[in-house]
Amino acid sequence: MATTASSRREGLAQWWQLRSRSERTVLALAATVLAVSLGWLLIWQPLLQDTDRMTHQLSADRMTLAQAQRQADAIAGLARSAPQVAASDPRAALDAVLVAQGLKSAATSIERSDNERIRLTFDRIGFDALTTFLDALQKSAQLRPVELVATARVEPGQVRADLTLAR
């Protein structure tokens, strides 16, 4: 193999020596143009394309970052303005809402299942009145239903409602 490589090298050197000075200049110039063209095509063009792509990606990432910062500021604002959970007795808050909605007599059973939950039963309540009651309960007493079973009654618009409420 070493002899083949050296014989090729010798053959190429001999071929080069047989060329005239002007032919060597033209061949060297052609080789230089070919090397520069290949370098431009295989190295410089991909670098320019990557630079353009990265510039566009950078501007898109900056817009995404700005939007994320706006959303983080909005979330922080919501956290600051969130209503504080009332430290009062949830049963007292429930009773106040029942009285305000005129549903105190409609509640057939009110039981405290544990320190955090209250079980409430309406034997008969209008569905619209139930949704209004739940909305008022959430807004004024910060109590939310964690379990709700509403069973339709024979009378139109009336349900039997079993609720479990928690903060």
PDB file of C-alpha atoms in Angstrom:
ATOM      1  CA  MET A   1       0.000   0.000   0.000  1.00  0.00           C
ATOM      2  CA  ALA A   2       2.832   2.355   0.824  1.00  0.00           C
ATOM      3  CA  THR A   3       4.291   1.739  -2.615  1.00  0.00           C
ATOM      4  CA  THR A   4       0.946   2.470  -4.269  1.00  0.00           C
ATOM      5  CA  ALA A   5       0.561   5.787  -2.415  1.00  0.00           C
ATOM      6  CA  SER A   6       4.132   6.807  -3.149  1.00  0.00           C
ATOM      7  CA  SER A   7       3.808   5.771  -6.815  1.00  0.00           C
ATOM      8  CA  ARG A   8       0.634   7.842  -7.092  1.00  0.00           C
ATOM      9  CA  ARG A   9       2.373  10.786  -5.509  1.00  0.00           C
ATOM     10  CA  GLU A  10       5.298  10.412  -7.910  1.00  0.00           C
ATOM     11  CA  GLY A  11       2.923  10.100 -10.861  1.00  0.00           C
ATOM     12  CA  LEU A  12       1.072  13.246  -9.799  1.00  0.00           C
ATOM     13  CA  ALA A  13       4.365  15.138  -9.329  1.00  0.00           C
ATOM     14  CA  GLN A  14       5.537  14.004 -12.751  1.00  0.00           C
ATOM     15  CA  TRP A  15       2.193  15.019 -14.320  1.00  0.00           C
ATOM     16  CA  TRP A  16       2.474  18.446 -12.651  1.00  0.00           C
ATOM     17  CA  GLN A  17       6.042  18.914 -13.943  1.00  0.00           C
ATOM     18  CA  LEU A  18       4.948  18.125 -17.496  1.00  0.00           C
ATOM     19  CA  ARG A  19       2.482  21.059 -17.458  1.00  0.00           C
ATOM     20  CA  SER A  20       3.588  24.454 -18.638  1.00  0.00           C
ATOM     21  CA  ARG A  21       3.747  27.432 -16.287  1.00  0.00           C
ATOM     22  CA  SER A  22       0.489  28.903 -17.621  1.00  0.00           C
ATOM     23  CA  GLU A  23      -1.288  25.530 -17.290  1.00  0.00           C
ATOM     24  CA  ARG A  24      -0.124  25.250 -13.683  1.00  0.00           C
ATOM     25  CA  THR A  25      -1.373  28.770 -12.965  1.00  0.00           C
ATOM     26  CA  VAL A  26      -4.771  27.997 -14.506  1.00  0.00           C
ATOM     27  CA  LEU A  27      -5.011  24.692 -12.611  1.00  0.00           C
ATOM     28  CA  ALA A  28      -4.010  26.353  -9.315  1.00  0.00           C
ATOM     29  CA  LEU A  29      -6.547  29.130  -9.921  1.00  0.00           C
ATOM     30  CA  ALA A  30      -9.258  26.569 -10.773  1.00  0.00           C
ATOM     31  CA  ALA A  31      -8.432  24.566  -7.621  1.00  0.00           C
ATOM     32  CA  THR A  32      -8.573  27.747  -5.536  1.00  0.00           C
ATOM     33  CA  VAL A  33     -11.939  28.758  -7.046  1.00  0.00           C
ATOM     34  CA  LEU A  34     -13.250  25.227  -6.460  1.00  0.00           C
ATOM     35  CA  ALA A  35     -12.058  25.224  -2.811  1.00  0.00           C
ATOM     36  CA  VAL A  36     -13.548  28.671  -2.163  1.00  0.00           C
ATOM     37  CA  SER A  37     -16.837  27.664  -3.836  1.00  0.00           C
ATOM     38  CA  LEU A  38     -17.076  24.472  -1.814  1.00  0.00           C
ATOM     39  CA  GLY A  39     -16.221  26.375   1.390  1.00  0.00           C
ATOM     40  CA  TRP A  40     -18.891  28.958   0.611  1.00  0.00           C
ATOM     41  CA  LEU A  41     -21.466  26.318  -0.282  1.00  0.00           C
ATOM     42  CA  LEU A  42     -20.745  23.829   2.501  1.00  0.00           C
ATOM     43  CA  ILE A  43     -19.673  26.162   5.337  1.00  0.00           C
ATOM     44  CA  TRP A  44     -20.660  29.794   4.825  1.00  0.00           C
ATOM     45  CA  GLN A  45     -24.219  29.291   3.491  1.00  0.00           C
ATOM     46  CA  PRO A  46     -25.280  26.933   6.329  1.00  0.00           C
ATOM     47  CA  LEU A  47     -23.815  29.398   8.847  1.00  0.00           C
ATOM     48  CA  LEU A  48     -25.849  32.259   7.351  1.00  0.00           C
ATOM     49  CA  GLN A  49     -29.020  30.149   7.333  1.00  0.00           C
ATOM     50  CA  ASP A  50     -28.478  29.117  10.947  1.00  0.00           C
ATOM     51  CA  THR A  51     -27.850  32.739  11.915  1.00  0.00           C
ATOM     52  CA  ASP A  52     -31.116  33.838  10.281  1.00  0.00           C
ATOM     53  CA  ARG A  53     -33.023  30.958  11.870  1.00  0.00           C
ATOM     54  CA  MET A  54     -31.565  31.714  15.304  1.00  0.00           C
ATOM     55  CA  THR A  55     -32.403  35.426  14.923  1.00  0.00           C
ATOM     56  CA  HIS A  56     -36.046  34.578  14.197  1.00  0.00           C
ATOM     57  CA  GLN A  57     -36.096  32.040  17.043  1.00  0.00           C
ATOM     58  CA  LEU A  58     -34.632  34.620  19.416  1.00  0.00           C
ATOM     59  CA  SER A  59     -37.337  37.153  18.612  1.00  0.00           C
ATOM     60  CA  ALA A  60     -40.050  34.493  19.037  1.00  0.00           C
ATOM     61  CA  ASP A  61     -38.510  33.401  22.359  1.00  0.00           C
ATOM     62  CA  ARG A  62     -38.385  37.012  23.552  1.00  0.00           C
ATOM     63  CA  MET A  63     -42.084  37.448  22.727  1.00  0.00           C
ATOM     64  CA  THR A  64     -42.888  34.211  24.572  1.00  0.00           C
ATOM     65  CA  LEU A  65     -40.856  35.357  27.567  1.00  0.00           C
ATOM     66  CA  ALA A  66     -42.627  38.730  27.624  1.00  0.00           C
ATOM     67  CA  GLN A  67     -46.006  36.991  27.494  1.00  0.00           C
ATOM     68  CA  ALA A  68     -44.992  34.602  30.291  1.00  0.00           C
ATOM     69  CA  GLN A  69     -43.853  37.558  32.413  1.00  0.00           C
ATOM     70  CA  ARG A  70     -47.194  39.325  31.825  1.00  0.00           C
ATOM     71  CA  GLN A  71     -49.041  36.164  32.826  1.00  0.00           C
ATOM     72  CA  ALA A  72     -46.849  35.743  35.921  1.00  0.00           C
ATOM     73  CA  ASP A  73     -47.595  39.353  36.898  1.00  0.00           C
ATOM     74  CA  ALA A  74     -51.318  38.724  36.379  1.00  0.00           C
ATOM     75  CA  ILE A  75     -51.155  35.571  38.498  1.00  0.00           C
ATOM     76  CA  ALA A  76     -49.296  37.445  41.232  1.00  0.00           C
ATOM     77  CA  GLY A  77     -51.955  40.161  41.110  1.00  0.00           C
ATOM     78  CA  LEU A  78     -54.691  37.563  41.428  1.00  0.00           C
ATOM     79  CA  ALA A  79     -52.908  35.967  44.362  1.00  0.00           C
ATOM     80  CA  ARG A  80     -52.669  39.355  46.106  1.00  0.00           C
ATOM     81  CA  SER A  81     -56.339  40.119  45.501  1.00  0.00           C
ATOM     82  CA  ALA A  82     -57.653  36.656  46.367  1.00  0.00           C
ATOM     83  CA  PRO A  83     -60.264  36.726  49.104  1.00  0.00           C
ATOM     84  CA  GLN A  84     -59.009  35.577  52.446  1.00  0.00           C
ATOM     85  CA  VAL A  85     -60.601  32.479  53.898  1.00  0.00           C
ATOM     86  CA  ALA A  86     -62.787  33.470  56.756  1.00  0.00           C
ATOM     87  CA  ALA A  87     -61.593  32.170  60.089  1.00  0.00           C
ATOM     88  CA  SER A  88     -65.117  32.150  61.468  1.00  0.00           C
ATOM     89  CA  ASP A  89     -67.165  29.047  62.121  1.00  0.00           C
ATOM     90  CA  PRO A  90     -68.370  27.547  58.813  1.00  0.00           C
ATOM     91  CA  ARG A  91     -71.640  26.511  60.451  1.00  0.00           C
ATOM     92  CA  ALA A  92     -72.386  30.115  61.438  1.00  0.00           C
ATOM     93  CA  ALA A  93     -71.536  31.290  57.915  1.00  0.00           C
ATOM     94  CA  LEU A  94     -73.832  28.594  56.463  1.00  0.00           C
ATOM     95  CA  ASP A  95     -76.673  29.623  58.767  1.00  0.00           C
ATOM     96  CA  ALA A  96     -76.256  33.275  57.746  1.00  0.00           C
ATOM     97  CA  VAL A  97     -76.501  32.398  54.053  1.00  0.00           C
ATOM     98  CA  LEU A  98     -79.509  30.121  54.652  1.00  0.00           C
ATOM     99  CA  VAL A  99     -81.302  32.951  56.452  1.00  0.00           C
ATOM    100  CA  ALA A 100     -80.329  35.512  53.783  1.00  0.00           C
ATOM    101  CA  GLN A 101     -81.636  33.236  51.015  1.00  0.00           C
ATOM    102  CA  GLY A 102     -84.812  32.345  52.952  1.00  0.00           C
ATOM    103  CA  LEU A 103     -83.912  28.657  52.965  1.00  0.00           C
ATOM    104  CA  LYS A 104     -83.450  28.061  56.705  1.00  0.00           C
ATOM    105  CA  SER A 105     -86.777  26.222  56.969  1.00  0.00           C
ATOM    106  CA  ALA A 106     -86.124  24.246  53.751  1.00  0.00           C
ATOM    107  CA  ALA A 107     -82.960  22.671  55.180  1.00  0.00           C
ATOM    108  CA  THR A 108     -84.071  19.394  56.733  1.00  0.00           C
ATOM    109  CA  SER A 109     -80.695  18.312  58.078  1.00  0.00           C
ATOM    110  CA  ILE A 110     -77.420  20.074  58.910  1.00  0.00           C
ATOM    111  CA  GLU A 111     -74.634  17.933  60.335  1.00  0.00           C
ATOM    112  CA  ARG A 112     -70.936  18.533  60.842  1.00  0.00           C
ATOM    113  CA  SER A 113     -69.135  15.489  59.443  1.00  0.00           C
ATOM    114  CA  ASP A 114     -65.678  16.645  60.586  1.00  0.00           C
ATOM    115  CA  ASN A 115     -63.934  19.928  61.384  1.00  0.00           C
ATOM    116  CA  GLU A 116     -63.786  20.938  57.735  1.00  0.00           C
ATOM    117  CA  ARG A 117     -67.005  19.569  56.226  1.00  0.00           C
ATOM    118  CA  ILE A 118     -70.720  20.142  56.754  1.00  0.00           C
ATOM    119  CA  ARG A 119     -73.420  17.858  55.394  1.00  0.00           C
ATOM    120  CA  LEU A 120     -76.634  19.637  54.391  1.00  0.00           C
ATOM    121  CA  THR A 121     -79.889  18.110  53.121  1.00  0.00           C
ATOM    122  CA  PHE A 122     -82.838  19.792  51.438  1.00  0.00           C
ATOM    123  CA  ASP A 123     -85.845  17.495  51.144  1.00  0.00           C
ATOM    124  CA  ARG A 124     -87.440  19.811  48.595  1.00  0.00           C
ATOM    125  CA  ILE A 125     -85.842  22.848  46.933  1.00  0.00           C
ATOM    126  CA  GLY A 126     -86.200  24.510  43.547  1.00  0.00           C
ATOM    127  CA  PHE A 127     -83.261  23.847  41.297  1.00  0.00           C
ATOM    128  CA  ASP A 128     -82.878  27.559  40.532  1.00  0.00           C
ATOM    129  CA  ALA A 129     -82.945  28.342  44.262  1.00  0.00           C
ATOM    130  CA  LEU A 130     -80.265  25.686  44.826  1.00  0.00           C
ATOM    131  CA  THR A 131     -77.896  27.189  42.248  1.00  0.00           C
ATOM    132  CA  THR A 132     -78.479  30.700  43.638  1.00  0.00           C
ATOM    133  CA  PHE A 133     -77.836  29.375  47.148  1.00  0.00           C
ATOM    134  CA  LEU A 134     -74.575  27.688  46.075  1.00  0.00           C
ATOM    135  CA  ASP A 135     -73.377  30.887  44.400  1.00  0.00           C
ATOM    136  CA  ALA A 136     -74.148  32.992  47.481  1.00  0.00           C
ATOM    137  CA  LEU A 137     -72.568  30.373  49.721  1.00  0.00           C
ATOM    138  CA  GLN A 138     -69.336  30.471  47.753  1.00  0.00           C
ATOM    139  CA  LYS A 139     -69.190  34.283  47.573  1.00  0.00           C
ATOM    140  CA  SER A 140     -70.105  35.213  51.121  1.00  0.00           C
ATOM    141  CA  ALA A 141     -69.112  32.203  53.243  1.00  0.00           C
ATOM    142  CA  GLN A 142     -66.291  30.754  51.081  1.00  0.00           C
ATOM    143  CA  LEU A 143     -67.994  27.351  51.330  1.00  0.00           C
ATOM    144  CA  ARG A 144     -68.056  25.161  48.247  1.00  0.00           C
ATOM    145  CA  PRO A 145     -69.828  21.901  47.544  1.00  0.00           C
ATOM    146  CA  VAL A 146     -67.366  19.024  47.402  1.00  0.00           C
ATOM    147  CA  GLU A 147     -70.168  16.526  46.925  1.00  0.00           C
ATOM    148  CA  LEU A 148     -73.660  17.169  45.604  1.00  0.00           C
ATOM    149  CA  VAL A 149     -76.433  14.693  44.862  1.00  0.00           C
ATOM    150  CA  ALA A 150     -79.578  16.229  43.387  1.00  0.00           C
ATOM    151  CA  THR A 151     -82.500  13.866  42.826  1.00  0.00           C
ATOM    152  CA  ALA A 152     -85.453  15.032  40.747  1.00  0.00           C
ATOM    153  CA  ARG A 153     -88.818  15.096  42.462  1.00  0.00           C
ATOM    154  CA  VAL A 154     -92.263  14.611  40.927  1.00  0.00           C
ATOM    155  CA  GLU A 155     -92.958  18.365  41.040  1.00  0.00           C
ATOM    156  CA  PRO A 156     -91.395  20.194  38.054  1.00  0.00           C
ATOM    157  CA  GLY A 157     -88.216  22.126  38.955  1.00  0.00           C
ATOM    158  CA  GLN A 158     -87.961  20.583  42.437  1.00  0.00           C
ATOM    159  CA  VAL A 159     -85.097  18.386  43.667  1.00  0.00           C
ATOM    160  CA  ARG A 160     -83.945  16.647  46.793  1.00  0.00           C
ATOM    161  CA  ALA A 161     -80.366  17.836  47.423  1.00  0.00           C
ATOM    162  CA  ASP A 162     -77.692  16.250  49.623  1.00  0.00           C
ATOM    163  CA  LEU A 163     -74.599  18.456  49.865  1.00  0.00           C
ATOM    164  CA  THR A 164     -71.235  18.169  51.516  1.00  0.00           C
ATOM    165  CA  LEU A 165     -69.660  21.596  51.937  1.00  0.00           C
ATOM    166  CA  ALA A 166     -66.060  22.523  52.682  1.00  0.00           C
ATOM    167  CA  ARG A 167     -63.781  25.553  52.578  1.00  0.00           C
TER     168      ARG A 167
END
